[in-house]
Coordinates of C-alpha atoms in Angstrom, one line a residue:
M844 CA -218.1 68.0 -102.3
K845 CA -221.8 67.9 -102.2
R846 CA -223.1 65.3 -104.5
K847 CA -224.6 67.7 -107.0
D848 CA -221.1 69.1 -107.5
L849 CA -219.3 65.7 -107.1
V850 CA -221.2 63.9 -109.8
P851 CA -220.2 66.2 -112.7
A852 CA -216.8 66.8 -111.3
T853 CA -216.1 63.0 -111.3
I854 CA -217.1 62.8 -115.0
A855 CA -214.9 65.9 -115.7
A856 CA -212.0 64.3 -113.9
G857 CA -211.9 61.3 -116.2
C858 CA -214.6 58.8 -115.2
D859 CA -216.5 57.8 -118.3
M860 CA -219.5 56.0 -117.0
F861 CA -221.5 55.6 -113.8
L862 CA -221.5 52.2 -112.2
F863 CA -223.6 52.9 -109.1
F864 CA -226.3 55.5 -108.3
R865 CA -227.8 56.9 -105.2
N866 CA -230.8 57.9 -107.3
P867 CA -230.5 57.4 -111.1
A868 CA -232.8 60.3 -112.1
E869 CA -231.2 62.7 -109.7
D870 CA -227.6 61.7 -110.5
F871 CA -228.3 61.9 -114.2
Q872 CA -229.7 65.4 -113.8
Y873 CA -226.6 66.4 -111.8
M874 CA -224.5 65.3 -114.7
V875 CA -226.7 67.2 -117.2
D876 CA -226.5 70.3 -115.1
G877 CA -222.7 70.0 -114.9
Y878 CA -222.6 69.8 -118.7
K879 CA -224.9 72.9 -119.1
S880 CA -222.8 74.8 -116.6
G881 CA -219.5 73.9 -118.4
V882 CA -218.0 71.7 -115.6
I883 CA -218.2 68.9 -118.2
T884 CA -216.9 70.3 -121.5
E885 CA -218.0 69.3 -124.9
Q886 CA -214.6 67.7 -125.5
R887 CA -214.8 65.7 -122.3
L888 CA -218.3 64.5 -123.1
H889 CA -217.2 63.3 -126.5
D890 CA -214.1 61.8 -125.1
A891 CA -216.1 59.7 -122.7
L892 CA -218.6 58.8 -125.4
R893 CA -215.9 57.7 -127.8
R894 CA -214.3 55.3 -125.3
I895 CA -217.7 53.8 -124.3
L896 CA -218.6 53.2 -127.9
A897 CA -215.2 51.9 -128.7
L898 CA -215.4 49.3 -125.9
K899 CA -218.8 48.2 -127.2
A900 CA -217.4 48.0 -130.7
S901 CA -214.4 45.9 -129.6
L902 CA -216.9 43.4 -128.2
G903 CA -218.8 43.4 -131.4
L904 CA -222.0 44.7 -129.8
H905 CA -222.8 46.9 -132.7
T906 CA -223.0 44.0 -135.1
T907 CA -224.4 41.3 -132.8
A908 CA -228.1 40.7 -132.5
R909 CA -229.5 41.0 -129.0
E910 CA -230.8 37.5 -129.0
D911 CA -227.2 36.3 -129.6
L912 CA -226.0 38.2 -126.5
V913 CA -228.7 37.2 -124.1
A914 CA -229.7 33.6 -123.6
P915 CA -233.3 32.9 -124.3
V916 CA -235.7 32.2 -121.5
E917 CA -235.7 28.5 -122.4
A918 CA -232.0 28.3 -121.4
L919 CA -232.9 29.0 -117.8
A920 CA -234.3 25.4 -117.7
L921 CA -230.7 24.2 -117.8
I922 CA -229.9 25.8 -114.4
G923 CA -230.0 23.2 -111.7
S924 CA -230.1 20.4 -114.2
E925 CA -228.3 17.1 -113.5
A926 CA -225.4 18.1 -115.8
H927 CA -225.0 21.4 -113.9
R928 CA -225.2 19.7 -110.6
A929 CA -222.5 17.2 -111.7
I930 CA -220.1 20.0 -112.6
A931 CA -220.8 21.7 -109.3
A932 CA -220.1 18.5 -107.4
E933 CA -216.8 18.0 -109.3
I934 CA -215.8 21.6 -108.5
A935 CA -216.7 21.2 -104.8
D936 CA -214.7 18.0 -104.5
K937 CA -211.6 19.8 -105.8
T938 CA -212.0 22.9 -103.7
V939 CA -213.2 21.9 -100.3
T940 CA -210.0 22.4 -98.2
L941 CA -208.9 20.9 -94.9
V942 CA -206.9 23.7 -93.3
K943 CA -206.0 21.9 -90.1
D944 CA -206.7 18.8 -88.0
T945 CA -204.1 19.1 -85.3
A946 CA -206.1 16.9 -82.8
N947 CA -206.6 14.2 -85.4
N948 CA -210.4 14.4 -85.0
L949 CA -211.1 13.1 -88.5
P950 CA -212.6 11.0 -89.7
I951 CA -215.9 11.4 -87.9
T952 CA -218.6 9.0 -89.1
P953 CA -222.1 8.0 -88.0
A954 CA -220.6 4.8 -86.7
T955 CA -218.0 6.5 -84.5
H956 CA -219.8 9.7 -83.6
P957 CA -223.5 9.3 -84.2
R958 CA -224.9 12.2 -82.2
I959 CA -224.0 15.6 -83.6
R960 CA -224.5 19.0 -82.1
L961 CA -224.9 21.4 -85.1
Y962 CA -224.3 25.2 -84.8
G963 CA -224.9 27.8 -87.5
I964 CA -223.2 31.2 -87.6
S965 CA -224.2 34.0 -89.9
G966 CA -223.2 37.6 -90.3
G967 CA -226.9 38.5 -90.7
S968 CA -229.1 38.8 -93.7
D969 CA -227.7 40.4 -96.9
F970 CA -229.4 42.9 -99.1
T971 CA -231.5 40.2 -100.7
R972 CA -233.3 39.8 -97.3
A973 CA -232.8 36.1 -97.5
D974 CA -232.9 34.0 -94.3
P975 CA -229.2 34.1 -93.2
L976 CA -229.5 30.6 -91.6
A977 CA -231.4 28.8 -94.3
Y978 CA -228.3 26.9 -95.3
L979 CA -228.4 25.1 -92.0
D980 CA -231.4 23.1 -93.1
T981 CA -229.3 21.8 -96.0
V982 CA -226.5 20.9 -93.7
K983 CA -228.9 19.0 -91.3
D984 CA -230.5 17.1 -94.2
E985 CA -227.2 16.1 -95.7
L986 CA -225.9 14.9 -92.3
E987 CA -229.0 12.9 -91.6
K988 CA -228.9 11.3 -95.1
V989 CA -225.6 9.7 -94.2
G990 CA -226.9 8.5 -90.8
F991 CA -226.0 11.2 -88.3
D992 CA -228.4 12.0 -85.4
V993 CA -228.4 15.8 -85.6
H994 CA -229.3 18.2 -82.8
V995 CA -229.5 21.8 -84.1
F996 CA -228.6 24.6 -81.6
K997 CA -231.1 27.4 -81.4
T998 CA -230.3 30.9 -79.9
A999 CA -232.6 32.5 -77.4
D1000 CA -234.0 34.8 -80.1
Q1001 CA -234.7 31.9 -82.4
R1002 CA -236.5 30.0 -79.6
E1003 CA -238.6 33.0 -78.6
A1004 CA -239.5 33.6 -82.3
A1005 CA -240.8 30.0 -82.4
G1006 CA -243.0 30.7 -79.4
E1007 CA -240.9 29.5 -76.5
T1008 CA -241.1 31.6 -73.3
G1009 CA -238.8 32.1 -70.4
V1010 CA -235.5 31.8 -72.3
N1011 CA -232.6 34.3 -72.4
F1012 CA -229.0 34.1 -73.3
M1013 CA -227.9 33.1 -69.8
S1014 CA -230.4 30.2 -69.7
V1015 CA -229.2 29.0 -73.1
I1016 CA -225.6 29.2 -71.9
S1017 CA -226.5 27.1 -68.9
E1018 CA -228.2 24.5 -71.0
E1019 CA -224.9 24.2 -73.1
A1020 CA -222.9 23.6 -69.9
T1021 CA -220.0 21.3 -70.4
G1022 CA -220.6 18.9 -67.5
D1023 CA -222.9 16.6 -69.4
Y1024 CA -222.1 17.8 -73.0
A1025 CA -220.2 14.6 -73.9
D1026 CA -223.0 12.5 -72.5
K1027 CA -225.5 14.2 -75.0
Y1028 CA -223.3 14.6 -78.1
D1029 CA -220.4 12.7 -79.7
A1030 CA -219.1 15.6 -81.8
A1031 CA -219.9 19.2 -82.7
F1032 CA -220.0 20.8 -86.1
V1033 CA -220.0 24.5 -86.6
F1034 CA -221.0 25.8 -90.0
A1035 CA -220.3 29.5 -90.6
N1036 CA -221.9 31.3 -93.5
V1037 CA -220.7 34.8 -92.9
K1038 CA -221.3 36.9 -96.0
G1039 CA -220.0 40.4 -96.8
F1040 CA -220.9 42.9 -99.5
A1041 CA -218.8 45.5 -101.3
Q1042 CA -216.6 47.1 -98.6
E1043 CA -217.6 44.4 -96.1
A1044 CA -215.9 41.7 -98.1
A1045 CA -214.1 40.4 -95.1
I1046 CA -216.0 40.6 -91.8
R1047 CA -215.6 39.1 -88.3
I1048 CA -217.9 36.5 -86.8
K1049 CA -220.8 38.1 -85.0
W1050 CA -221.9 35.9 -82.1
S1051 CA -225.6 35.9 -81.0
T1052 CA -224.8 37.4 -77.6
P1053 CA -221.9 38.1 -75.3
M1054 CA -220.4 34.8 -74.1
A1055 CA -222.6 33.2 -76.7
A1056 CA -223.4 29.5 -76.2
E1057 CA -222.4 28.7 -79.8
I1058 CA -218.8 29.9 -79.3
P1059 CA -216.8 26.6 -79.5
W1060 CA -215.5 26.3 -75.9
Y1061 CA -216.8 22.7 -76.2
V1062 CA -213.7 21.8 -78.3
T1063 CA -212.2 20.2 -75.2
E1064 CA -215.3 18.2 -74.5
V1065 CA -216.0 16.5 -77.9
P1066 CA -214.3 16.5 -81.3
T1067 CA -215.3 19.8 -83.0
V1068 CA -215.2 20.6 -86.7
F1069 CA -215.4 24.3 -87.9
V1070 CA -216.5 24.7 -91.5
S1071 CA -216.4 28.1 -93.3
L1072 CA -218.8 28.4 -96.2
N1073 CA -217.5 31.8 -97.3
Q1074 CA -214.8 33.8 -95.6
P1075 CA -211.5 32.0 -95.3
N1076 CA -210.1 33.9 -92.3
H1077 CA -212.3 33.0 -89.4
L1078 CA -209.6 31.3 -87.4
I1079 CA -208.9 34.7 -85.7
D1080 CA -212.3 34.4 -84.0
V1081 CA -212.2 30.6 -83.3
P1082 CA -208.5 29.9 -82.7
M1083 CA -209.5 27.1 -80.2
V1084 CA -210.8 24.8 -82.9
K1085 CA -208.5 22.0 -83.8
T1086 CA -210.2 21.0 -87.1
A1087 CA -211.0 23.6 -89.7
I1088 CA -212.4 23.2 -93.2
H1089 CA -213.0 25.8 -96.0
A1090 CA -215.9 24.8 -98.2
H1091 CA -215.8 28.1 -100.2
A1092 CA -219.5 28.0 -100.9
G1093 CA -222.8 27.4 -99.3
T1094 CA -224.2 25.2 -102.1
P1095 CA -225.6 21.7 -101.5
E1096 CA -222.7 20.3 -103.5
A1097 CA -220.1 22.1 -101.3
I1098 CA -221.8 21.1 -98.1
R1099 CA -222.1 17.5 -99.4
A1100 CA -218.4 17.4 -100.3
T1101 CA -217.5 18.8 -96.9
I1102 CA -219.4 16.0 -95.1
E1103 CA -217.7 13.4 -97.4
Q1104 CA -214.3 14.8 -96.3
I1105 CA -215.4 14.8 -92.6
Q1106 CA -216.2 11.1 -92.9
G1107 CA -212.9 10.4 -94.7
K1108 CA -214.6 9.3 -97.9
S1109 CA -212.6 11.7 -100.0
E1110 CA -209.3 13.4 -99.8
S1111 CA -208.9 17.2 -99.5
Q1112 CA -207.6 18.6 -102.8
G1113 CA -208.0 22.3 -102.0
T1114 CA -205.1 24.6 -101.1
F1115 CA -204.7 27.6 -98.8
N1116 CA -202.1 30.2 -98.0
E1117 CA -200.7 31.5 -94.8
N1118 CA -203.3 34.3 -94.5
V1119 CA -205.8 31.8 -93.1
F1120 CA -203.9 31.8 -89.8
C1121 CA -204.3 35.5 -89.5
D1122 CA -200.7 36.0 -88.4
S1123 CA -201.5 34.5 -85.0
F1124 CA -199.7 31.6 -83.4
D1125 CA -202.7 30.1 -81.6
T1126 CA -204.7 29.6 -84.8
R1127 CA -202.2 27.0 -85.8
L1128 CA -202.4 24.9 -82.7

């Protein structure tokens, strides 16, 4: 149906309340027009209203003062406090999950593998317009705090945005050539922060270019660790990696707990199911 017909028809069919709008004023008017034309009957209107009010009553909203429902502004000061950070760290320690380490790459420490090539993968900016790779600064800082010498990979677009000239995806691929890769780096860490939204709750990795330099073909050159900060099913796109970790969040605490596990300073307590292998034999190798 056209939306002007669909909105009142949806209410008439049994939906009691709008959750999402295209345009609030417009959709509300469509509903009012549907009521005036009889598409939404008086009985249906009161039926929906009764259920909405009953739900609010069951939660005690009609007897509870607003200030008891909504935390005061002063409560915001607790967010990010030491107590909150301690809880976040405890959760991260219990949920960061080692999915596989079939090549026995771990532990990797600053003493055994000091020079790290760090790659960041993102599905792009979400609707908040935040920098999709901002998390990589946190990863770099946390790695350097424990003593790693970190070399962050930059795509051709990133380098051009920083003012560099004469670069393209083929020149970047050439620079990442494998001949001297192990001479420059002792290990590679790939942190993927691919976020979805609504119907895009599970999305594939989007590489920066065709044959992108960050695709982990270097797994046969140096020990490589792939870390997922969000989606748990990325192995379908990186089946070649021999060490995979799910951090489940891009928070500083989750990143710190991941780095602790990479160094062998804590045991993996998280669990996973068979879905992480995406029903493919090569993701298990």
